[in-house]
Each structure stands twice: as structure tokens, then as C-alpha cells.
mmCIF file with all atom_site columns, C-alpha atoms in Angstrom:
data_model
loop_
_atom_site.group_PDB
_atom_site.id
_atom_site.type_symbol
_atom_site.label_atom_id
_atom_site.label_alt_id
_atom_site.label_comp_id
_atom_site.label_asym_id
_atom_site.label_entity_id
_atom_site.label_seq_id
_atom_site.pdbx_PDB_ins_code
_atom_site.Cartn_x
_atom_site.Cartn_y
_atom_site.Cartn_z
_atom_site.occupancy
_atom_site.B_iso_or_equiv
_atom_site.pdbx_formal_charge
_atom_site.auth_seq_id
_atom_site.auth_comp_id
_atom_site.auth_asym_id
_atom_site.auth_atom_id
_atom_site.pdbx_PDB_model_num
ATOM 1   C CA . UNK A 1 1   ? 0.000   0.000  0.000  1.00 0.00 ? 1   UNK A CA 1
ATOM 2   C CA . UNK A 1 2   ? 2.506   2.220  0.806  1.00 0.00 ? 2   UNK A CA 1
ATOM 3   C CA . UNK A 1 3   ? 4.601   1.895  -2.593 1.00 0.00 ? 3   UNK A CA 1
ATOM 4   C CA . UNK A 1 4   ? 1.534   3.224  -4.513 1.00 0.00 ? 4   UNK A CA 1
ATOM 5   C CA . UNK A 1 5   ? 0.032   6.647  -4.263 1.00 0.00 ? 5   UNK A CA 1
ATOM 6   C CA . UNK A 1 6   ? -2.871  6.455  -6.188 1.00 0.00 ? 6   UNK A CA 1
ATOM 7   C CA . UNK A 1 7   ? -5.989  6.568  -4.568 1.00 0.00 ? 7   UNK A CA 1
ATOM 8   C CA . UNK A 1 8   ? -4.618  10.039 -1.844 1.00 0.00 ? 8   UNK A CA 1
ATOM 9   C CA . UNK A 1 9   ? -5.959  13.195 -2.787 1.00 0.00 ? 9   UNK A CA 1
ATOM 10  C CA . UNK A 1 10  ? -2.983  14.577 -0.930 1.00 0.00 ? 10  UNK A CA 1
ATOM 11  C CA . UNK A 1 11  ? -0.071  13.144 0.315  1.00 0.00 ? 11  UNK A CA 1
ATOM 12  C CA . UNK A 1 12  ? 1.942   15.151 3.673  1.00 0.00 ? 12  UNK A CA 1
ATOM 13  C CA . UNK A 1 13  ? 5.282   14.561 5.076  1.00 0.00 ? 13  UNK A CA 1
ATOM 14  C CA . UNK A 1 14  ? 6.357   15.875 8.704  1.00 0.00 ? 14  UNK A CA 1
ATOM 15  C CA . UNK A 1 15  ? 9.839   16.934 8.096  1.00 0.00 ? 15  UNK A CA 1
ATOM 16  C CA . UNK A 1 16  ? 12.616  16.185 10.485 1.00 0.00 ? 16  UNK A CA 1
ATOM 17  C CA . UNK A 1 17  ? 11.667  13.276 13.387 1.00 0.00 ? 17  UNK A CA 1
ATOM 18  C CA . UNK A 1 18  ? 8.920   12.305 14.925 1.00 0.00 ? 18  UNK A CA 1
ATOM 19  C CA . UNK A 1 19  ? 8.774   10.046 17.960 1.00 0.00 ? 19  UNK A CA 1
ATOM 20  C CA . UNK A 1 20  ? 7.245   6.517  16.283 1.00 0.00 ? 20  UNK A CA 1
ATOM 21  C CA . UNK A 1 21  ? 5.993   5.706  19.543 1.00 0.00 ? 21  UNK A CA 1
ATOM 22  C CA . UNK A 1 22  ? 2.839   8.368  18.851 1.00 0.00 ? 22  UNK A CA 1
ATOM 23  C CA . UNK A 1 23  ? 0.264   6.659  17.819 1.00 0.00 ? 23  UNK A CA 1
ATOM 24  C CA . UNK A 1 24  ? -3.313  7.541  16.005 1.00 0.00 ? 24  UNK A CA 1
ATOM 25  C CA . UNK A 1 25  ? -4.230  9.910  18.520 1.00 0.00 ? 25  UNK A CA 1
ATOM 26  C CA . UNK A 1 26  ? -0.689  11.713 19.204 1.00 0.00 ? 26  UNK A CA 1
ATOM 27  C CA . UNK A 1 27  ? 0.055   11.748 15.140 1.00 0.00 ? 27  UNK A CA 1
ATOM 28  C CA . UNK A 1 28  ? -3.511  13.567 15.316 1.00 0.00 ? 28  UNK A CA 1
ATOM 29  C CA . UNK A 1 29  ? -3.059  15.705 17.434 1.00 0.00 ? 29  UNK A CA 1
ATOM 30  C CA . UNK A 1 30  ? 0.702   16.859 16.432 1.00 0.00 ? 30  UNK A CA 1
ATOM 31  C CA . UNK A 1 31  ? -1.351  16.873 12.787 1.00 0.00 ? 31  UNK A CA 1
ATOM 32  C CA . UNK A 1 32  ? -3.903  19.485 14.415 1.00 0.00 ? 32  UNK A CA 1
ATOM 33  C CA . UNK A 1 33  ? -1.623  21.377 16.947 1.00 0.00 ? 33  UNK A CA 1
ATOM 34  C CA . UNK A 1 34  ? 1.701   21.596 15.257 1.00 0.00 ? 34  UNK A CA 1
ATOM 35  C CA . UNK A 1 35  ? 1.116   21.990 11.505 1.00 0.00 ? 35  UNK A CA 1
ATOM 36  C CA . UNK A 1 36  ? -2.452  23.053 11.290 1.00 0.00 ? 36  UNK A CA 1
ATOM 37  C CA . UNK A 1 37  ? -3.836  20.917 8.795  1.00 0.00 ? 37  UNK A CA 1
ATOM 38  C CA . UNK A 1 38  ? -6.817  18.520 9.342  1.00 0.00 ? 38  UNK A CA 1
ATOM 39  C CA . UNK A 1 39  ? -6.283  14.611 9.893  1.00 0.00 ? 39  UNK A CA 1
ATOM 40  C CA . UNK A 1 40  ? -9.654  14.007 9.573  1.00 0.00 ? 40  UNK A CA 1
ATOM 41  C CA . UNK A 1 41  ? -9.493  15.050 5.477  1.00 0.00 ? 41  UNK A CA 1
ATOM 42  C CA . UNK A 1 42  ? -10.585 11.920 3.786  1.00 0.00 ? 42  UNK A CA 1
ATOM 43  C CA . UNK A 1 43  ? -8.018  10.291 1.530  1.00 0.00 ? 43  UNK A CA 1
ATOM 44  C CA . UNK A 1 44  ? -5.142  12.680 2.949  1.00 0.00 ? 44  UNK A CA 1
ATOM 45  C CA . UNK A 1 45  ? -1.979  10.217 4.081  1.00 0.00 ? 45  UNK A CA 1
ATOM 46  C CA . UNK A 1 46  ? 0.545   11.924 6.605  1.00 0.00 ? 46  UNK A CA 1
ATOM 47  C CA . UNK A 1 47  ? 3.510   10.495 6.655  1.00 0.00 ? 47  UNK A CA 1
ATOM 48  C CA . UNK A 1 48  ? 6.190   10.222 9.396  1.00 0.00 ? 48  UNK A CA 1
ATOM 49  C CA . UNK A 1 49  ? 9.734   9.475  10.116 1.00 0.00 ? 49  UNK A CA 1
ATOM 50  C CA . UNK A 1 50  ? 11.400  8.450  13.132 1.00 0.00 ? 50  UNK A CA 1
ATOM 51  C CA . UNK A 1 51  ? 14.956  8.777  14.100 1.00 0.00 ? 51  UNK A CA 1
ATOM 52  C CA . UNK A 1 52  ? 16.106  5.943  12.224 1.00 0.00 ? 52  UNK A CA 1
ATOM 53  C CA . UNK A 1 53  ? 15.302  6.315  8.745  1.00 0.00 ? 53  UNK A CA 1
ATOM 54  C CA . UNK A 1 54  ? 14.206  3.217  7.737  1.00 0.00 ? 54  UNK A CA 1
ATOM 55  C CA . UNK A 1 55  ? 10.917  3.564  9.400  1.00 0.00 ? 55  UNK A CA 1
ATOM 56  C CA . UNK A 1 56  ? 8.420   5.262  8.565  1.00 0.00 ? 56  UNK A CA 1
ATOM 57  C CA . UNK A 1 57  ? 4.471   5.823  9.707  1.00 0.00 ? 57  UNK A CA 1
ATOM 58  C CA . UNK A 1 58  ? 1.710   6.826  8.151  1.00 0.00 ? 58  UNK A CA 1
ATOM 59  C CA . UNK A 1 59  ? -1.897  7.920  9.371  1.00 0.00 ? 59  UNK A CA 1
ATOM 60  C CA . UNK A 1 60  ? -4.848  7.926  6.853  1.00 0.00 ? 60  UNK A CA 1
ATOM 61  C CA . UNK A 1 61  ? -8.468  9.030  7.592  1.00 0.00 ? 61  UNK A CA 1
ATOM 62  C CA . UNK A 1 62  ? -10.680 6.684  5.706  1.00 0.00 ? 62  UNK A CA 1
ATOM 63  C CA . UNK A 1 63  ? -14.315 8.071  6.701  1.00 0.00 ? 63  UNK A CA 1
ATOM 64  C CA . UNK A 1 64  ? -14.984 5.598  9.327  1.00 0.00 ? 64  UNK A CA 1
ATOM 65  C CA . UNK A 1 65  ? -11.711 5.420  11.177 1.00 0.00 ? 65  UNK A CA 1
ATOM 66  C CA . UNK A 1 66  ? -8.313  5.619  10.731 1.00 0.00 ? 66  UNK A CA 1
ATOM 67  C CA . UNK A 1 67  ? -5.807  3.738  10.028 1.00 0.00 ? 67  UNK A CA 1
ATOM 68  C CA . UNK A 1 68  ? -2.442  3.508  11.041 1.00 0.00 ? 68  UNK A CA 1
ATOM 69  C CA . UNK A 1 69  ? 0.452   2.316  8.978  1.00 0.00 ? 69  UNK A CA 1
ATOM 70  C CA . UNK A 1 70  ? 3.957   1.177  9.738  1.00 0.00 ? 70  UNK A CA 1
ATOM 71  C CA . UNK A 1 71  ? 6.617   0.019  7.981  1.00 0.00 ? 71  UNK A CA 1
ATOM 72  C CA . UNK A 1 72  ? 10.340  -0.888 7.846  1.00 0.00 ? 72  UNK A CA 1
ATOM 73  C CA . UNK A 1 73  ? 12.438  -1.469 5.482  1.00 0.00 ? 73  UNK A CA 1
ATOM 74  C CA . UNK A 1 74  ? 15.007  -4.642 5.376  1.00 0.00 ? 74  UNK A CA 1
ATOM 75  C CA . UNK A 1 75  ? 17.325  -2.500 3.715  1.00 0.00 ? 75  UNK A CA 1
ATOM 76  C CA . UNK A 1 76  ? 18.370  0.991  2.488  1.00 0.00 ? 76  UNK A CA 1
ATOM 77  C CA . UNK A 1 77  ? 17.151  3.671  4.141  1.00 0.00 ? 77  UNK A CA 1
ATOM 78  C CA . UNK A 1 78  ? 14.275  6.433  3.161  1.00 0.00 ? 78  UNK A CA 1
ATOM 79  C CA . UNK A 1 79  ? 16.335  9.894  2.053  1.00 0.00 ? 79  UNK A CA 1
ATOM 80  C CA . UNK A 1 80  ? 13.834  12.030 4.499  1.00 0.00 ? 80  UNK A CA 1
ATOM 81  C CA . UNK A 1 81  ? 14.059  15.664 4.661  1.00 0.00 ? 81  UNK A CA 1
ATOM 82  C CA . UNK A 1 82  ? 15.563  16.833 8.337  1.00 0.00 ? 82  UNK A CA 1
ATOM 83  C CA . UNK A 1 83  ? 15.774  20.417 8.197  1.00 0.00 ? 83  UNK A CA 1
ATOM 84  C CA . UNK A 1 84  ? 12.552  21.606 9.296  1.00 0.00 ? 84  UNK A CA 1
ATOM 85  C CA . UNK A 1 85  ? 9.510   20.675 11.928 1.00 0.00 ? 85  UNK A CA 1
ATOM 86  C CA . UNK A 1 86  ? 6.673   21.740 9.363  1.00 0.00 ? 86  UNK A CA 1
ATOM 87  C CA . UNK A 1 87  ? 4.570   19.728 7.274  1.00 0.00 ? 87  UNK A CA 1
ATOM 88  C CA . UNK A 1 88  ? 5.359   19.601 3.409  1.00 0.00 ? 88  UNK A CA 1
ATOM 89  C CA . UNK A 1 89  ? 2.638   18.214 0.975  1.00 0.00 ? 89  UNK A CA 1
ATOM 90  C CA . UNK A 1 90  ? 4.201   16.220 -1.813 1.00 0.00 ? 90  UNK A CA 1
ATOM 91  C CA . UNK A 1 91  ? 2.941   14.986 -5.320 1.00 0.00 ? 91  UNK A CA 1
ATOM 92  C CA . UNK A 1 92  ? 2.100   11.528 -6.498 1.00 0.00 ? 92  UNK A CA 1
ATOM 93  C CA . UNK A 1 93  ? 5.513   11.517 -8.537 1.00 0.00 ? 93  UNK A CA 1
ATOM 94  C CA . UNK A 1 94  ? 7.778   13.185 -5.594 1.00 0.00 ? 94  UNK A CA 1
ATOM 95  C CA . UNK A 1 95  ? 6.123   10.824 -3.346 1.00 0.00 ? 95  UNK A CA 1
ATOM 96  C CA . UNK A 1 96  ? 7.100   7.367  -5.611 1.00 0.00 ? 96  UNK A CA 1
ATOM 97  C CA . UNK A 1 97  ? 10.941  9.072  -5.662 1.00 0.00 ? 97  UNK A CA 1
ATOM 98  C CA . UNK A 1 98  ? 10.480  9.180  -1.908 1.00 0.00 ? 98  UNK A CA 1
ATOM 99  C CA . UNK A 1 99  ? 9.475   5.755  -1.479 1.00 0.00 ? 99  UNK A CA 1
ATOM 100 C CA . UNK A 1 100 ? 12.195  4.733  -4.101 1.00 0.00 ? 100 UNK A CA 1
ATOM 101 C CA . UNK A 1 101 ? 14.569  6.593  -2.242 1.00 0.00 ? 101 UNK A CA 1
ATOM 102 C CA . UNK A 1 102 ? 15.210  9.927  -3.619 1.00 0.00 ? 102 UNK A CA 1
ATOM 103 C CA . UNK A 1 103 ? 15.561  12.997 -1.808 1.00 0.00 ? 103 UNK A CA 1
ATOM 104 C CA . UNK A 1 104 ? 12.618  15.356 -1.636 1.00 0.00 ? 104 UNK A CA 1
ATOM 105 C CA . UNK A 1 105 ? 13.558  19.043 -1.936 1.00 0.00 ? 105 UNK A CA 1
ATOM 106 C CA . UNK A 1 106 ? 10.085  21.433 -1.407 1.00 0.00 ? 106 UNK A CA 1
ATOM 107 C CA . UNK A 1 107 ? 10.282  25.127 -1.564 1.00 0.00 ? 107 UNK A CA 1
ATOM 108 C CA . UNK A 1 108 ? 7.543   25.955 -0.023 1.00 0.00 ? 108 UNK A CA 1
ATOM 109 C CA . UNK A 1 109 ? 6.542   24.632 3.285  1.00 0.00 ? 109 UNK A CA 1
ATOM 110 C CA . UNK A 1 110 ? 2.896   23.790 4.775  1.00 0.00 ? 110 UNK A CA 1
ATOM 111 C CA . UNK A 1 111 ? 1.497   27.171 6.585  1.00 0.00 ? 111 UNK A CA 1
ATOM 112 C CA . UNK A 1 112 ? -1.785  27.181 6.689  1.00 0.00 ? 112 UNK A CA 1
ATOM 113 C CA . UNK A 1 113 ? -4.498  24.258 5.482  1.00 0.00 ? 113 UNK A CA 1
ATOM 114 C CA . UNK A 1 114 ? -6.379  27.058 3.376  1.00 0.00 ? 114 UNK A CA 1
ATOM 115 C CA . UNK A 1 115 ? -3.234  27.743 1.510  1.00 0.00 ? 115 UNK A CA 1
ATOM 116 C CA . UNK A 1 116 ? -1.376  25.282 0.209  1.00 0.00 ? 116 UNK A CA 1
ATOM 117 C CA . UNK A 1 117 ? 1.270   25.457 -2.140 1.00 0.00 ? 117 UNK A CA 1
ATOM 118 C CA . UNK A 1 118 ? 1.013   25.079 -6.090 1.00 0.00 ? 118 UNK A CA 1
ATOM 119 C CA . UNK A 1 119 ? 3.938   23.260 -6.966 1.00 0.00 ? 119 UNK A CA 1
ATOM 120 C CA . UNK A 1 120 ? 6.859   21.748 -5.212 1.00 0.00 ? 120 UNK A CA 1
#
């Protein structure tokens, strides 16, 4: 599930780490609180990187619940960007180069949820 991106009608990364232990309700919350976006937006995956970067964690709203997604990878490592605490929404295409492991370089970072940015 997490190799494919169809199906999200946006796709966010939290930059720099976040404590894996969180789980629905603390990667909600830091959703809410911290970047002001809404983690109850239907087909919307946030996505999450710990402190070792082969791990990552994602949290999906799916209309009825949510669901929580984990995984690791046996090897290689995902190139995650570590230079800021604000939420970054991706493309299809940059996210597929993320999960292939490519570096993801965004200009413009997550502010507000009624303004996000146009192109990455």
C-alpha cells in the first residue's frame, strides 16, 4: 500500500523526526496542533519518520476510522528531509521518488491548510 500513491488526494510529510511511539491519537493531534492541517481530510496520508530512517508511519483518515500504517524497510534507508519541523505536501511523482529513495527538496513549506502550495 505504501509503494503506490494512487488513490490520496494529498499526500503530507512531517519533516525532520517524529517520535514513532505516537500513535493515532498523538500523530492527530501533532497533525492538528503543530502543523495546522486537518487529519480528519478523507483520503489525505501523513507520513512520518522516526529517528532511524528506515521507518516510517503513516496515518490515513478513511471516513470511518483511521488507520495507522507502519513500515520498515530490510534495507536501504528512506532519504527524508531533516531540516525543518513543518509539514510539506508532496505529489504523487515526488512521493514514488520518496518511497524509491530519492531525496525530496520542497520550496515551499505547509502554513496554513487554506493555503497550500502550487507546486513543489
Amino acid at each position: 500500500m505504501l509503494n503506490d500513491a494512487s488513490g490520496f488526494k494529498r499526500i503530507y510529510i512531517a519533516c525532520g523526526q517524529t517520535d514513532l511511539r505516537r500513535g493515532i491519537e498523538g500523530l492527530a493531534t501533532m497533525i492538528r496542533f503543530q502543523f495546522k492541517l486537518d487529519p480528519y481530510d478523507k483520503d489525505t496520508l501523513f507520513l512520518f519518520c522516526g529517528k532511524k530512517n528506515n521507518r516510517i508511519k503513516g496515518l490515513l483518515w478513511e471516513g470511518d476510522g483511521f488507520l495507522l500504517l507502519y513500515k520498515r524497510l530490510e534495507a536501504g534507508a528512506y532519504s527524508w528531509p531533516r531540516n525543518t519541523s513543518e509539514a510539506l505536501e508532496i505529489t504523487p511523482q515526488q512521493y514514488r521518488l520518496l518511497m524509491e529513495g530519492f531525496s525530496i527538496v520542497a520550496k515551499h513549506p505547509i502554513t496554513e491548510l487554506t493555503n497550500p502550495p502550487k507546486g513543489l
